[in-house]
């Protein structure tokens, strides 16, 4: 074989190695992406959280108002 043939074969081997590494990295990336997607919040999750927070805000406001009126009654 000539020098040129060896360099072509070497390049092919290197490209094959790079291709294998790229496929491994792509597989790992797909797994990571699947994990990220599984943790997304859906519209239903967000709506449920909004309702829960609204209930807490209203309950807190009512409780603080009750405390304020109670303290005002004791002071007066």
Coordinates of C-alpha atoms in Angstrom, one line a residue:
X1 CA 0.0 0.0 0.0
X2 CA 1.1 3.5 -0.6
X3 CA 1.4 6.3 1.9
X4 CA -1.8 7.9 0.6
X5 CA -3.9 4.7 1.1
X6 CA -2.7 4.4 4.7
X7 CA -3.7 8.0 5.5
X8 CA -7.2 7.4 4.0
X9 CA -7.6 4.2 6.1
X10 CA -6.4 6.1 9.2
X11 CA -8.9 8.8 8.5
X12 CA -11.6 6.3 8.1
X13 CA -10.7 4.7 11.4
X14 CA -10.7 8.1 13.2
X15 CA -14.0 9.0 11.7
X16 CA -15.5 5.6 12.8
X17 CA -14.2 6.3 16.3
X18 CA -15.6 9.8 16.3
X19 CA -18.9 8.5 15.0
X20 CA -19.2 6.0 17.9
X21 CA -18.4 8.6 20.4
X22 CA -20.9 11.0 18.9
X23 CA -23.6 8.3 19.1
X24 CA -22.8 7.6 22.7
X25 CA -23.0 11.4 23.5
X26 CA -26.3 11.6 21.6
X27 CA -27.7 8.7 23.6
X28 CA -26.7 10.4 26.9
X29 CA -28.2 13.6 25.7
X30 CA -31.5 11.9 24.8
X31 CA -31.7 10.4 28.3
X32 CA -31.0 13.8 29.9
X33 CA -33.6 15.4 27.8
X34 CA -36.2 12.8 28.7
X35 CA -35.4 13.4 32.4
X36 CA -35.9 17.2 31.9
X37 CA -39.2 16.7 30.0
X38 CA -40.5 14.4 32.7
X39 CA -40.2 17.2 35.2
X40 CA -42.0 19.9 33.2
X41 CA -45.1 21.4 34.8
X42 CA -48.3 21.0 32.8
X43 CA -51.0 23.6 32.5
X44 CA -53.0 21.6 35.0
X45 CA -50.2 21.6 37.5
X46 CA -49.8 25.4 37.2
X47 CA -53.5 26.0 37.5
X48 CA -53.7 23.8 40.6
X49 CA -50.8 25.7 42.2
X50 CA -52.4 29.1 41.4
X51 CA -55.6 28.0 43.1
X52 CA -53.7 26.7 46.1
X53 CA -51.7 30.0 46.4
X54 CA -54.8 32.1 46.1
X55 CA -56.5 30.1 48.9
X56 CA -53.4 30.6 51.1
X57 CA -53.3 34.4 50.4
X58 CA -57.0 34.8 51.2
X59 CA -56.7 32.7 54.4
X60 CA -53.6 34.7 55.5
X61 CA -55.4 38.0 54.9
X62 CA -58.5 36.9 56.9
X63 CA -56.3 35.6 59.7
X64 CA -54.2 38.8 59.9
X65 CA -57.4 40.9 59.8
X66 CA -58.8 38.8 62.7
X67 CA -55.6 39.3 64.7
X68 CA -55.6 43.0 64.0
X69 CA -59.2 43.4 65.1
X70 CA -58.5 41.3 68.2
X71 CA -55.5 43.4 69.2
X72 CA -57.4 46.6 68.5
X73 CA -60.3 45.3 70.7
X74 CA -57.9 44.5 73.6
X75 CA -56.1 47.8 73.3
X76 CA -59.3 49.9 73.1

